[in-house]
């Protein structure tokens, strides 16, 4: 018998999910595709384990991941929390500079209809603005999102990669349940103003890439370990010398992992979980083995010494976390 992982509540929203979620970007071409893997098997195993927060987006594919998630949970809708995102437009391959955003109210209203249809659901549990649109006041975007809540099409609202100012202005329009942002041992730039603002306003934190886009698992030691079309090949932390330096840091995580009879990835996840009860990381995978490994991280209790040693890794990762720094922690223009 499988004992489900513990649950957590995102901030003061009342939205409760498993303490670890599942990022479903893997069920798209972004990480080299998922040929040979059955998403329904992985997703249903996740639900069995109590990994109930399933995170997708309309741009993953585009549309592929949402359809896959919808098909997988059709018979288990009441057991999961479905999160999806809108706002990123992509006209071509996954390359920095080819992404645009649209936060106009009319786009909000049209996007939700497509996601509801692809997911095969009547209501989306958590609906994120994937990136704030710098040309549209956040008050206008969130105002349109709030209309979706009033209409019963969405239960809770979220933001992804928003600045502290943007979060504060958004909350003035409608409660925000969660901020999704990259956060891991290697990516801690939200600590301070952004994280403090979230906690002041009761906004939960949903870290994506809590395993450093897979680097903290210790299984990627060369770019050759990545599929030819994997977007991580363009990420600064996976480039040549940066990858070598970061792999060396993973070796330090492995020392702690060995003491716990765990893997480096499990220790990295346990560290994220230890940052607060309002934190629900969403590691992505298409493999059941890695899914089960990630879920088991919920049972690891790090010592004070472990946390100190892991904290000392902060700031030592080589390379920016994004090839396009303007794509993170975004602020929108002021209201006219």
XYZ file of C-alpha atoms in Angstrom:
336
model
C 0.000 0.000 0.000
C 1.330 3.438 -0.957
C 1.189 6.131 1.712
C 0.573 9.488 -0.007
C 2.978 12.330 0.607
C 1.867 15.073 3.044
C -0.225 18.013 1.870
C 0.468 21.732 2.025
C -1.614 24.890 1.621
C -0.397 27.606 -0.731
C -0.138 30.773 1.339
C -3.434 32.001 2.749
C -5.420 30.937 -0.318
C -6.906 27.754 1.086
C -5.680 25.799 -1.934
C -4.255 22.525 -0.591
C -2.204 20.088 -2.673
C 0.416 17.414 -2.228
C 3.655 18.906 -0.875
C 5.388 18.051 -4.168
C 3.753 18.533 -7.551
C 4.522 17.389 -11.079
C 5.740 19.763 -13.775
C 4.291 18.544 -17.069
C 6.499 20.472 -19.491
C 8.247 17.110 -20.028
C 5.149 16.036 -21.954
C 6.020 18.358 -24.837
C 8.975 18.716 -27.217
C 10.924 21.006 -24.843
C 13.081 18.337 -23.180
C 13.460 16.215 -26.287
C 9.889 14.905 -26.397
C 8.368 11.907 -24.650
C 8.330 9.230 -27.307
C 8.441 5.818 -25.644
C 6.817 7.081 -22.446
C 3.123 6.854 -21.601
C 2.132 10.114 -19.866
C -0.992 8.504 -18.415
C 1.104 5.949 -16.560
C 3.384 8.608 -15.083
C 0.585 11.013 -14.192
C -1.620 8.356 -12.610
C 1.296 7.055 -10.585
C 1.844 10.629 -9.413
C -1.732 10.844 -8.180
C -1.361 7.502 -6.393
C 1.635 8.962 -4.549
C -0.252 12.096 -3.524
C 1.518 14.248 -6.125
C -1.722 16.018 -6.945
C -0.622 19.418 -8.299
C -0.241 18.915 -12.058
C 1.334 21.939 -13.723
C 1.084 22.596 -17.450
C 0.704 25.534 -19.873
C -0.884 26.258 -23.212
C 2.520 27.013 -24.740
C 3.978 23.581 -23.917
C 3.869 21.963 -27.333
C 2.057 24.248 -27.928
C -1.105 22.605 -26.564
C 0.400 19.097 -26.389
C 0.936 18.984 -22.626
C -2.531 20.271 -21.782
C -4.161 17.587 -23.932
C -1.971 14.859 -22.414
C -2.769 15.951 -18.866
C -6.469 16.159 -19.613
C -6.568 12.669 -21.073
C -4.591 11.214 -18.160
C -6.837 12.590 -15.406
C -10.206 12.231 -17.120
C -11.329 9.517 -14.695
C -9.676 11.117 -11.636
C -10.564 14.783 -11.976
C -11.616 15.186 -8.346
C -8.277 13.862 -7.077
C -6.034 16.452 -8.725
C -5.317 20.157 -8.756
C -4.871 21.287 -12.342
C -2.690 24.336 -12.898
C -2.134 25.817 -16.311
C -0.722 29.045 -17.666
C -1.396 31.505 -20.474
C 0.274 34.573 -21.914
C 3.391 33.345 -23.712
C 3.212 33.353 -27.477
C 5.709 31.373 -29.488
C 5.947 31.704 -33.248
C 8.939 29.463 -33.797
C 11.484 27.178 -32.087
C 12.329 27.466 -28.422
C 14.842 30.281 -28.653
C 15.286 33.395 -26.540
C 13.913 36.411 -28.362
C 11.236 34.461 -30.194
C 8.887 34.537 -27.225
C 6.316 37.251 -26.784
C 3.686 37.818 -24.140
C 0.093 38.959 -24.244
C -1.656 40.093 -21.087
C -4.518 41.981 -22.731
C -7.929 41.288 -21.159
C -9.342 40.024 -24.454
C -6.497 37.514 -24.712
C -7.133 36.354 -21.142
C -10.753 35.579 -22.014
C -9.934 33.713 -25.219
C -7.028 31.729 -23.760
C -9.010 30.169 -20.940
C -11.531 28.688 -23.348
C -8.819 26.848 -25.259
C -7.252 25.481 -22.081
C -10.589 24.291 -20.690
C -11.301 22.453 -23.923
C -7.882 20.827 -24.201
C -7.873 19.778 -20.547
C -11.431 18.489 -20.822
C -12.530 20.183 -17.605
C -15.202 22.678 -16.552
C -12.936 24.628 -14.232
C -9.188 25.190 -13.904
C -7.998 25.015 -10.302
C -5.048 27.398 -10.604
C -4.684 29.740 -13.579
C -1.373 31.560 -13.995
C -0.272 34.498 -16.059
C 2.840 32.835 -17.500
C 4.755 36.114 -17.731
C 3.562 39.646 -16.983
C 3.155 41.706 -20.147
C 5.363 44.807 -19.790
C 2.997 46.761 -22.041
C -0.209 46.007 -20.120
C -0.807 47.136 -16.529
C -1.038 44.074 -14.314
C -4.254 45.491 -12.861
C -5.939 45.084 -16.249
C -4.716 41.517 -16.766
C -5.632 40.353 -13.273
C -8.955 42.144 -13.503
C -9.823 40.000 -16.526
C -8.555 36.886 -14.724
C -10.772 37.753 -11.765
C -13.754 37.739 -14.124
C -12.953 34.090 -14.866
C -13.168 33.297 -11.152
C -16.520 35.056 -10.920
C -17.722 33.073 -13.941
C -16.723 29.767 -12.326
C -14.120 28.933 -14.993
C -11.146 29.303 -12.639
C -10.823 28.707 -8.879
C -7.536 30.432 -7.965
C -5.182 32.870 -9.686
C -1.395 32.786 -9.949
C 1.531 34.701 -11.419
C 4.774 33.366 -12.851
C 8.133 35.182 -12.711
C 6.676 38.449 -11.415
C 8.496 41.194 -9.549
C 7.558 42.241 -6.026
C 5.894 45.386 -7.360
C 3.847 43.401 -9.863
C 2.741 40.935 -7.177
C 1.684 43.746 -4.845
C -0.323 45.512 -7.558
C -1.943 42.231 -8.647
C -3.075 41.410 -5.114
C -4.730 44.835 -4.890
C -7.127 43.627 -7.601
C -7.706 39.989 -6.596
C -6.088 37.479 -4.205
C -3.140 35.645 -5.749
C -2.752 32.065 -4.527
C 0.737 31.365 -5.828
C 3.831 32.739 -7.456
C 5.567 30.274 -9.734
C 9.248 30.973 -10.203
C 12.527 29.131 -10.559
C 13.910 28.344 -7.116
C 16.540 25.823 -6.118
C 19.916 25.495 -4.440
C 21.335 27.058 -7.611
C 18.667 29.759 -8.111
C 17.904 31.876 -5.051
C 17.452 35.352 -6.507
C 13.831 35.589 -5.271
C 14.987 35.503 -1.650
C 14.604 38.900 -0.095
C 12.136 41.323 -1.655
C 10.088 38.907 -3.790
C 9.790 36.109 -1.243
C 9.170 38.577 1.595
C 6.383 40.201 -0.422
C 4.753 36.839 -1.094
C 4.701 35.992 2.582
C 3.452 39.411 3.619
C 0.543 39.072 1.182
C -0.190 35.388 1.767
C 0.973 34.228 -1.658
C 2.282 30.650 -1.809
C 5.426 29.674 -3.701
C 5.535 27.053 -6.453
C 9.169 26.565 -7.501
C 9.761 25.251 -10.990
C 13.103 23.638 -11.848
C 13.783 22.834 -8.165
C 16.380 20.351 -9.460
C 18.235 22.991 -11.443
C 16.674 21.758 -14.699
C 18.001 18.309 -13.851
C 21.548 19.354 -13.038
C 21.111 18.782 -9.295
C 20.279 15.130 -9.895
C 23.928 14.528 -10.781
C 22.951 12.616 -13.927
C 23.961 15.329 -16.412
C 27.695 15.747 -16.734
C 27.955 16.656 -20.414
C 25.814 18.375 -23.036
C 25.912 15.021 -24.798
C 23.648 13.702 -22.025
C 20.882 15.936 -23.419
C 18.751 15.215 -26.512
C 19.778 17.215 -29.573
C 16.605 19.333 -29.450
C 16.620 19.835 -25.662
C 16.330 23.562 -24.900
C 18.813 23.237 -22.020
C 21.605 23.188 -24.590
C 21.085 26.970 -24.831
C 21.022 27.494 -21.066
C 24.154 29.262 -19.713
C 24.553 26.805 -16.828
C 24.853 23.854 -19.199
C 27.529 25.429 -21.397
C 31.046 23.963 -21.408
C 33.022 25.176 -18.425
C 29.891 26.228 -16.535
C 28.568 22.677 -16.645
C 31.844 21.335 -15.290
C 31.883 23.858 -12.434
C 28.265 23.212 -11.519
C 28.751 19.448 -11.620
C 31.496 19.903 -9.047
C 29.001 21.625 -6.740
C 26.595 18.743 -7.196
C 29.381 16.549 -5.836
C 29.082 18.446 -2.556
C 25.343 17.738 -2.467
C 26.092 14.074 -3.101
C 28.183 13.872 0.083
C 25.129 14.889 2.130
C 22.916 12.580 0.068
C 25.143 9.602 0.844
C 24.794 10.276 4.560
C 21.006 10.044 4.194
C 21.012 7.072 1.845
C 19.448 9.398 -0.715
C 20.215 10.857 -4.142
C 21.476 14.404 -4.795
C 18.136 15.239 -6.368
C 16.244 14.149 -3.280
C 18.438 16.321 -1.081
C 17.927 19.281 -3.420
C 14.150 18.807 -3.188
C 14.278 18.352 0.589
C 16.133 21.678 0.816
C 13.404 23.451 -1.170
C 10.708 21.884 1.015
C 12.570 23.063 4.112
C 12.271 26.700 3.034
C 8.686 26.943 4.285
C 5.358 25.159 4.592
C 3.960 27.443 1.884
C 6.367 26.017 -0.725
C 5.246 23.310 -3.203
C 7.968 22.467 -5.759
C 7.001 20.982 -9.130
C 9.901 18.871 -10.459
C 9.172 17.596 -13.931
C 9.801 14.122 -15.276
C 8.348 11.673 -17.751
C 9.828 8.630 -15.964
C 7.984 6.811 -13.178
C 11.287 5.896 -11.510
C 12.296 9.539 -11.136
C 8.765 10.494 -10.102
C 8.877 8.005 -7.233
C 12.354 9.192 -6.284
C 11.165 12.798 -6.177
C 8.113 11.958 -4.069
C 10.301 10.142 -1.538
C 12.128 13.425 -0.882
C 9.122 14.479 1.207
C 10.264 12.007 3.875
C 13.812 13.358 4.205
C 14.517 15.452 7.299
C 17.617 17.580 6.817
C 19.623 18.502 9.896
C 20.616 22.036 10.822
C 24.153 21.186 9.719
C 22.853 19.909 6.377
C 20.955 23.131 5.803
C 23.989 25.226 6.670
C 26.235 23.285 4.300
C 23.681 23.399 1.511
C 23.085 27.088 2.079
C 26.759 27.737 1.479
C 26.268 26.621 -2.125
C 24.190 29.752 -2.681
C 25.701 32.098 -5.225
C 28.304 29.582 -6.349
C 26.479 28.297 -9.427
C 28.202 29.342 -12.642
C 26.113 30.975 -15.361
C 22.818 32.855 -15.365
C 19.662 30.842 -14.777
C 18.188 32.108 -18.045
C 19.692 32.971 -21.401
C 17.315 35.936 -21.390
C 17.454 37.750 -18.015
C 14.666 40.066 -19.115
C 12.358 37.069 -19.075
C 12.308 36.753 -15.255
C 10.984 38.794 -12.304
C 9.045 41.069 -14.639
C 7.267 44.349 -13.910
C 4.435 45.755 -16.023
C 3.807 49.380 -16.875
C 1.822 51.567 -14.533
C -1.895 52.123 -14.859
C -2.738 55.137 -16.993
